[in-house]
mmCIF file of C-alpha atoms in Angstrom:
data_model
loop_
_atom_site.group_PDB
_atom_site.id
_atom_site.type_symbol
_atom_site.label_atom_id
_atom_site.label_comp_id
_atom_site.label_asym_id
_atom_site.label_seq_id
_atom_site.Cartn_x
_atom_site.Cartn_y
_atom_site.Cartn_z
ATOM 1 C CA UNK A 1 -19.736 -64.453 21.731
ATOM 2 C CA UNK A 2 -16.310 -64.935 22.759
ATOM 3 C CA UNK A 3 -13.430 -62.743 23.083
ATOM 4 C CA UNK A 4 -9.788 -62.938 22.576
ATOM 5 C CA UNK A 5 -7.027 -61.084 24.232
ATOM 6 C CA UNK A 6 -3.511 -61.309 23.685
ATOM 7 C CA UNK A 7 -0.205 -59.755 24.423
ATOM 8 C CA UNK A 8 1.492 -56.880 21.376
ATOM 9 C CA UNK A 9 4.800 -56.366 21.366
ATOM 10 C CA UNK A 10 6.118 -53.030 20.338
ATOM 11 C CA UNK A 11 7.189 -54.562 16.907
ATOM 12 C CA UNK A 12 4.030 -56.302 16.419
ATOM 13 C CA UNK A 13 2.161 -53.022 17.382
ATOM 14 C CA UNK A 14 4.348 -51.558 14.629
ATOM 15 C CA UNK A 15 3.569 -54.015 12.192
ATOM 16 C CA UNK A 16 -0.121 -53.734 12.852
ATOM 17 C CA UNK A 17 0.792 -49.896 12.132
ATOM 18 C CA UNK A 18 2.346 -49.639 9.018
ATOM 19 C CA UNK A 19 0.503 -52.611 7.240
ATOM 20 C CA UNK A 20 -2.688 -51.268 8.625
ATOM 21 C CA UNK A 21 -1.942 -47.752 7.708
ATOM 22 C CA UNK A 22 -0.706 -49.145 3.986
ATOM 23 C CA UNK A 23 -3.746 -50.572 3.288
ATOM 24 C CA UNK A 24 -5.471 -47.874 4.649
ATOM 25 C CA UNK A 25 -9.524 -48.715 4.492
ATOM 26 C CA UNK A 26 -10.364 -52.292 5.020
ATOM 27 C CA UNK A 27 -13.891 -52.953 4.265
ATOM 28 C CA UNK A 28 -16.131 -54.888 6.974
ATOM 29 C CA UNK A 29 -19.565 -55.954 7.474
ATOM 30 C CA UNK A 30 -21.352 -57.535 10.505
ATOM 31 C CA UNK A 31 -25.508 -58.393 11.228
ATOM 32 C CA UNK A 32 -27.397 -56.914 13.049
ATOM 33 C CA UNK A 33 -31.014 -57.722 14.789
ATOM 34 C CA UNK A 34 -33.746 -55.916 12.350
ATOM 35 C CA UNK A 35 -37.105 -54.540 13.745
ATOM 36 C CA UNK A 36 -35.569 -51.366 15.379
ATOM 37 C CA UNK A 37 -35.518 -48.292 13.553
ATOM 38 C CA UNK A 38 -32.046 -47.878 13.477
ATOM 39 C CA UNK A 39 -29.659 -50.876 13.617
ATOM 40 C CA UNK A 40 -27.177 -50.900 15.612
ATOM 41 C CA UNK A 41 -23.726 -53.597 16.039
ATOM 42 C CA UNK A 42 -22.375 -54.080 19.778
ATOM 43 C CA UNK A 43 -19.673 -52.857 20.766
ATOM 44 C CA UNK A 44 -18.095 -55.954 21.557
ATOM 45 C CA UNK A 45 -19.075 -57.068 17.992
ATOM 46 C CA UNK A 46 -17.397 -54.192 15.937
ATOM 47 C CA UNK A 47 -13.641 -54.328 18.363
ATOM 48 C CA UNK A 48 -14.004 -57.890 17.346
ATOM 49 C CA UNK A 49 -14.526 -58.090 13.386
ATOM 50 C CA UNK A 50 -12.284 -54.740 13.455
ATOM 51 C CA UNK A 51 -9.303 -57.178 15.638
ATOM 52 C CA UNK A 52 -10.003 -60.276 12.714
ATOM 53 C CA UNK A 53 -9.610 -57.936 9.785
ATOM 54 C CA UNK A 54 -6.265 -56.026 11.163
ATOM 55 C CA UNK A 55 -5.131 -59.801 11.626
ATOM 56 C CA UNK A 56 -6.022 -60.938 8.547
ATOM 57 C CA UNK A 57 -4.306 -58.176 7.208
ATOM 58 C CA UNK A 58 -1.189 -58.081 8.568
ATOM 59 C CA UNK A 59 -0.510 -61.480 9.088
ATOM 60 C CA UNK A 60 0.068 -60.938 12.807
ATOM 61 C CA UNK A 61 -2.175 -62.870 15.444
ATOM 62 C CA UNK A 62 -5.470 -61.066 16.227
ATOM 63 C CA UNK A 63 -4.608 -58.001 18.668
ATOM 64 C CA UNK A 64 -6.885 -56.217 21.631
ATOM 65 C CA UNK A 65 -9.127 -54.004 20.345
ATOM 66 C CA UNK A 66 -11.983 -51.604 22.501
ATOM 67 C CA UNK A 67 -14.567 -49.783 21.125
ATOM 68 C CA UNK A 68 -16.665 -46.838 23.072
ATOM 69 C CA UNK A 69 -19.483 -47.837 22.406
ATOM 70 C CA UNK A 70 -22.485 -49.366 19.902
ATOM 71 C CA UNK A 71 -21.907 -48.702 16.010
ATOM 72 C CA UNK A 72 -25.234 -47.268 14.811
ATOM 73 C CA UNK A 73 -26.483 -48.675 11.741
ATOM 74 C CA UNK A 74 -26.229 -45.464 9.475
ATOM 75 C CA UNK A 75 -23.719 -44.054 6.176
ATOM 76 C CA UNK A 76 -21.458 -41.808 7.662
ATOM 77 C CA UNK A 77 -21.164 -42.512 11.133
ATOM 78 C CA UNK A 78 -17.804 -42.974 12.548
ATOM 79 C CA UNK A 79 -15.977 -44.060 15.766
ATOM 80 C CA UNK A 80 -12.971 -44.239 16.879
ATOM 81 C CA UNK A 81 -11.727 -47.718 18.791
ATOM 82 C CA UNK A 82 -8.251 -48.644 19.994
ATOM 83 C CA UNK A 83 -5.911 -51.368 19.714
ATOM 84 C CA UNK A 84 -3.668 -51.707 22.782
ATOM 85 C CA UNK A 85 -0.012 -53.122 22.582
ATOM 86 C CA UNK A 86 1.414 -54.796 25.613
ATOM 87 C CA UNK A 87 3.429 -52.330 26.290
ATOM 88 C CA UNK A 88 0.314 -50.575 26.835
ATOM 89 C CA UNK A 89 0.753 -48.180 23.149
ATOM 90 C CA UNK A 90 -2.330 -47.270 21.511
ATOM 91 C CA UNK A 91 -3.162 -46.855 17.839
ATOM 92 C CA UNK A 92 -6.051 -45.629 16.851
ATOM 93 C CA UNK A 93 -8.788 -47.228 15.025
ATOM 94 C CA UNK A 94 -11.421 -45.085 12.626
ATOM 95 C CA UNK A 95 -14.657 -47.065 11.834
ATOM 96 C CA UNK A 96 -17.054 -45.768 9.172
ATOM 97 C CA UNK A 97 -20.349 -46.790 8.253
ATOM 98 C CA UNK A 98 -20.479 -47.099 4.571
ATOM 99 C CA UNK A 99 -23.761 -48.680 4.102
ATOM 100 C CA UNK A 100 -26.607 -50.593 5.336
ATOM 101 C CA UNK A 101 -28.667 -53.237 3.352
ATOM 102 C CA UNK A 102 -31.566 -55.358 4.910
ATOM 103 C CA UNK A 103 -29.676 -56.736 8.235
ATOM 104 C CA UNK A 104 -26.407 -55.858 7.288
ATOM 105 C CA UNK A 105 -24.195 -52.900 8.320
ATOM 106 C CA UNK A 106 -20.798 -52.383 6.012
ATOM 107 C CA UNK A 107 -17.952 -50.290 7.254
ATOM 108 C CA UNK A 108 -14.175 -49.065 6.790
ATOM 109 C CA UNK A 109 -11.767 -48.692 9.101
ATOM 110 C CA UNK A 110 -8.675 -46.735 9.074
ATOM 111 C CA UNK A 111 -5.927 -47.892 11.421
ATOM 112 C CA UNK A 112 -3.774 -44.388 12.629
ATOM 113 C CA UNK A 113 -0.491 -44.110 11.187
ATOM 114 C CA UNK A 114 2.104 -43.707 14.294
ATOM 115 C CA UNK A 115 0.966 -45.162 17.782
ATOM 116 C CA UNK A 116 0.434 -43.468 20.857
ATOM 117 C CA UNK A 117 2.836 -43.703 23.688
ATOM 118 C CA UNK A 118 1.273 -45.523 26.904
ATOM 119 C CA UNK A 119 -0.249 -43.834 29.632
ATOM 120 C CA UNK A 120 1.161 -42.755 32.790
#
């Protein structure tokens, strides 16, 4: 697996924003390894098909996103993962399970509408 990391300006954090938050849910889907009871999708796997679908929707080059943890593999559950600007602004990324079929787990997300100011 690789992973890709890149600088956001404030106006392409923006961007990412307000076409993100315009489109509102983008639908998603990634494997995952059957034979456990509940699947479940790294999460290294989810920040990165969540990073190639806010690029793919917005035009912009594919942005830094972190997720908390593993996605597991069942309708309704949600996390929350974060796309971080080089200015070090956050915006908020909801991820919801909306189904599972055979190996496959399908999910939203929801990008927040405003950004988050950076950290002290």
């Amino acid at each position: 697996m690789f992973q890709a990391r890149m600088a956001i300006g404030p106006s392409i954090l923006t961007s990412v924003a307000a076409v993100a938050a315009g489109t509102l849910l983008v639908g998603c889907s990634a494997h995952v390894e059957i034979g456990k009871p509940t699947p479940k999708l790294s999460a290294d796997k989810v920040a990165d098909t969540v990073a190639e679908k806010l690029a793919a929707t917005t035009g912009q080059p594919k942005p830094q996103v972190t997720c908390p943890e593993d996605l597991v593999g069942k309708v309704g559950t949600t996390m929350r993962c974060t796309l971080t600007g080089s200015d070090g602004r956050i915006l908020g990324v909801t991820v919801n399970v909306t189904s599972v079929a055979k190996d496959q787990v399908n999910f939203d997300i929801k990008a927040d509408d405003k950004s988050s100011p950076a950290p002290n």
